[in-house]
Amino acid sequence: MARRTAVAWAALGPLLWGCALALQGGMLYPRESPSRERKELDGLWSFRADFSHNRRRGFEEQWYRRPLRESGPTLDMPVPSSFNDISQDWRLWDFVGWVWYEREVILPERWTQDLSTRVVLRIGSAHAYAIVWVNGVDTLEHEGGYLPFEADISNLVQVGPLSSQLRITIAINNTLTPTTLPPGTIQYLTDTSKYPKGYFVQNIYFDFFNYAGLQRSVLLYTTPTAYIDDITVTTSVEHDSGLVNYQISVKGSNLFELEVRLLDAENKLVANGAGTQGQLKVPGARLWWPYLMHKRPAYLYSLEVRLTAQMSLGPVSDFYTLPVGIRTVAVTESQFLINGKPFYFHGVNKHEDADIRGKGFDWPLLVKDFNLLRWLGANAFRTSHYPYAEEVLQMCDRYGIVVIDECPGVGLALPQFFNNVSLQNHMRVMEEVVRRDKNHPAVVMWSVANEPASHLESAGYYLKMVITHTKALDPSRPVTFVTNSNYAADKGAPYVDVICLNSYYSWYHDYGHLELIQQQLTTQFESWYKTYQKPIIQSEYGAETIVGFHQDPPLMFTEEYQKSLLEQYHVVLDQKRRKYVVGELIWNFADFMTEQSPTRVLGNKKGVFTRQRQPKSAAFLLRERYWKIANETRNSKI
Ligand code: BDP
């Protein structure tokens, strides 16, 4: 039995602060300010998939050297969107290899002529490997979808009077290999009686469609040449004062001053400081609370940072404003505490896909989903199984919806995926996730993987390394991974702060036998708790349900079966949630697309909403339950 002492990050916050591993370079969200401008490049891009046998024709013919249309026929491709569902050409649906995007841009003259302006190209996400050329010049490469990357392109655009015309070419490869995250394998099918010569398929080990392309915004933004590169904020509470610890990194100058002002939501100054690091004290601070937990949730302050640097061309100023929520997170043997109070996650797992846009970021979808989350009374979600767009997390900060932020560590199913190259890559990805999302009060825990083969010895070492690394990057948040292993076999569980369990009783096991759920779920919780003495979240449970299918008594795939299965889970969750079970997240918020397979009917149908965001019967059941839990929590002075 592995015993452990409770860890209270809240109390250790300021002490641990100095220990955080320094992250190389910042990835601040590009906000406008008096010193910064933004130019969004969303809209129609030229697009061409490289259907050549080796998929390398684009490189052999150097498509980046001249306008893409001169290389051959191009398509109009909306950005952001996945390219897979847009065209009527079936070959694009599951295309594997290089696709090419291109967009021409005119820059404002002051961006190209003012040498104290720095111009940055930022790509919100390009799944899974990207190479970027600006005016034919190789500028940037990035591995991994779902996370932003950027390059200072000032040198390329500030080269003379004609430089305001810009051609951006991005080649993206969606191939997944044993060392990418998520991993995959390419399999050549060589039986020539069945397959044409050179025929191959991409094998993946996760249950969502491998949508690809420029799925989030691409934009250009400016900063002065001396600029605020990164800000890291951690918060704690001492009596009734909020403490805001900040660390700021500046690039482009060694001779500078930093002024820091913390404003409340009414724009009143509540604390100020100076220099690259410090602590701001806010007497009587209003805390950031999850919504439904407090009558005034999600309170955000603004940290205004002003940089003044002495440059050879004269003084330069840069401004950046960061929303800050003051809150603490801690974990004991049986509780998850926010601001010292027990928090119960009653929420969902999501995916980012919907309709023809695939995983393309979409404002109407974002707002609709948040309206549905609030309709449902969901106070939390997990970003299954990859980091979501930054705008999603900003919305969570504002609405008070709590997030378990998961990296794309999904599909780690084969022993060969736990190798050293993958491990280094996984740790790098965690650095990128933490760098991007560390300042969101809504993010209360990192998840480094979903259902890895954690019964393997090699997985134990691997998970230990990734978790330890993540904790070193951010000592202020608990870390987990989501398991579906057996409690006695799991080699990664000793290293997590919270046990997250996926189980599909009466769906993938003993299917049709709803009467077994209570016994099996009770055994699950009791064996895990007895072994590890850590709080537990039921991080997935659910049933495939085709909207409009009805049967009573309930049979699998009907709306009645989904409801009954949920009800059985809820009986046990209600018994355990007052003890050590600290959360339940339904699989899934909405139906989503997967690979084609005999077990998937146009995708995964375990949503309580359809892919078009209409409720199935189970959504009403869940709604009643979540609001009931919320009201109980509110009434018990929490
Ligand atoms: C779980 C996975 C999730 C799947 C789900 C299912 O974590 O990604 O979509 O099963 O089968 O094991 O519906």
JSON list of C-alpha atoms in Angstrom, two decimals, residues 59 98-99 101 123 125-133 138-145 147 149 169-174 213-214:
[
{"chain": "A", "resi": 59, "resn": "PHE", "atom": "CA", "xyz": [9.86, 19.96, -51.79]},
{"chain": "A", "resi": 98, "resn": "TRP", "atom": "CA", "xyz": [2.21, 16.97, -46.77]},
{"chain": "A", "resi": 99, "resn": "VAL", "atom": "CA", "xyz": [-0.39, 19.62, -47.52]},
{"chain": "A", "resi": 101, "resn": "TYR", "atom": "CA", "xyz": [-1.15, 26.38, -47.44]},
{"chain": "A", "resi": 123, "resn": "ILE", "atom": "CA", "xyz": [0.44, 30.08, -35.81]},
{"chain": "A", "resi": 125, "resn": "SER", "atom": "CA", "xyz": [-1.75, 25.31, -34.20]},
{"chain": "A", "resi": 126, "resn": "ALA", "atom": "CA", "xyz": [-0.69, 23.24, -37.20]},
{"chain": "A", "resi": 127, "resn": "HIS", "atom": "CA", "xyz": [-1.23, 19.54, -36.82]},
{"chain": "A", "resi": 128, "resn": "ALA", "atom": "CA", "xyz": [1.16, 17.76, -36.70]},
{"chain": "A", "resi": 129, "resn": "TYR", "atom": "CA", "xyz": [4.46, 19.00, -38.21]},
{"chain": "A", "resi": 130, "resn": "ALA", "atom": "CA", "xyz": [4.87, 22.35, -39.91]},
{"chain": "A", "resi": 131, "resn": "ILE", "atom": "CA", "xyz": [7.47, 24.20, -41.97]},
{"chain": "A", "resi": 132, "resn": "VAL", "atom": "CA", "xyz": [6.91, 27.89, -42.62]},
{"chain": "A", "resi": 133, "resn": "TRP", "atom": "CA", "xyz": [8.40, 30.06, -45.36]},
{"chain": "A", "resi": 138, "resn": "ASP", "atom": "CA", "xyz": [12.64, 29.03, -44.52]},
{"chain": "A", "resi": 139, "resn": "THR", "atom": "CA", "xyz": [11.55, 30.70, -41.28]},
{"chain": "A", "resi": 140, "resn": "LEU", "atom": "CA", "xyz": [10.18, 28.26, -38.77]},
{"chain": "A", "resi": 141, "resn": "GLU", "atom": "CA", "xyz": [9.53, 24.60, -38.04]},
{"chain": "A", "resi": 142, "resn": "HIS", "atom": "CA", "xyz": [7.37, 23.09, -35.35]},
{"chain": "A", "resi": 143, "resn": "GLU", "atom": "CA", "xyz": [6.44, 19.64, -34.25]},
{"chain": "A", "resi": 144, "resn": "GLY", "atom": "CA", "xyz": [3.13, 18.88, -32.61]},
{"chain": "A", "resi": 145, "resn": "GLY", "atom": "CA", "xyz": [-0.43, 20.03, -33.21]},
{"chain": "A", "resi": 147, "resn": "LEU", "atom": "CA", "xyz": [-0.02, 24.35, -29.54]},
{"chain": "A", "resi": 149, "resn": "PHE", "atom": "CA", "xyz": [4.47, 28.63, -32.32]},
{"chain": "A", "resi": 169, "resn": "THR", "atom": "CA", "xyz": [3.69, 29.34, -47.19]},
{"chain": "A", "resi": 170, "resn": "ILE", "atom": "CA", "xyz": [3.08, 26.61, -44.65]},
{"chain": "A", "resi": 171, "resn": "ALA", "atom": "CA", "xyz": [3.66, 22.92, -45.36]},
{"chain": "A", "resi": 172, "resn": "ILE", "atom": "CA", "xyz": [1.95, 20.64, -42.86]},
{"chain": "A", "resi": 173, "resn": "ASN", "atom": "CA", "xyz": [2.40, 16.92, -42.40]},
{"chain": "A", "resi": 174, "resn": "ASN", "atom": "CA", "xyz": [-0.20, 15.00, -40.40]},
{"chain": "A", "resi": 213, "resn": "GLY", "atom": "CA", "xyz": [-4.47, 21.60, -41.05]},
{"chain": "A", "resi": 214, "resn": "LEU", "atom": "CA", "xyz": [-4.44, 25.16, -39.79]}
]
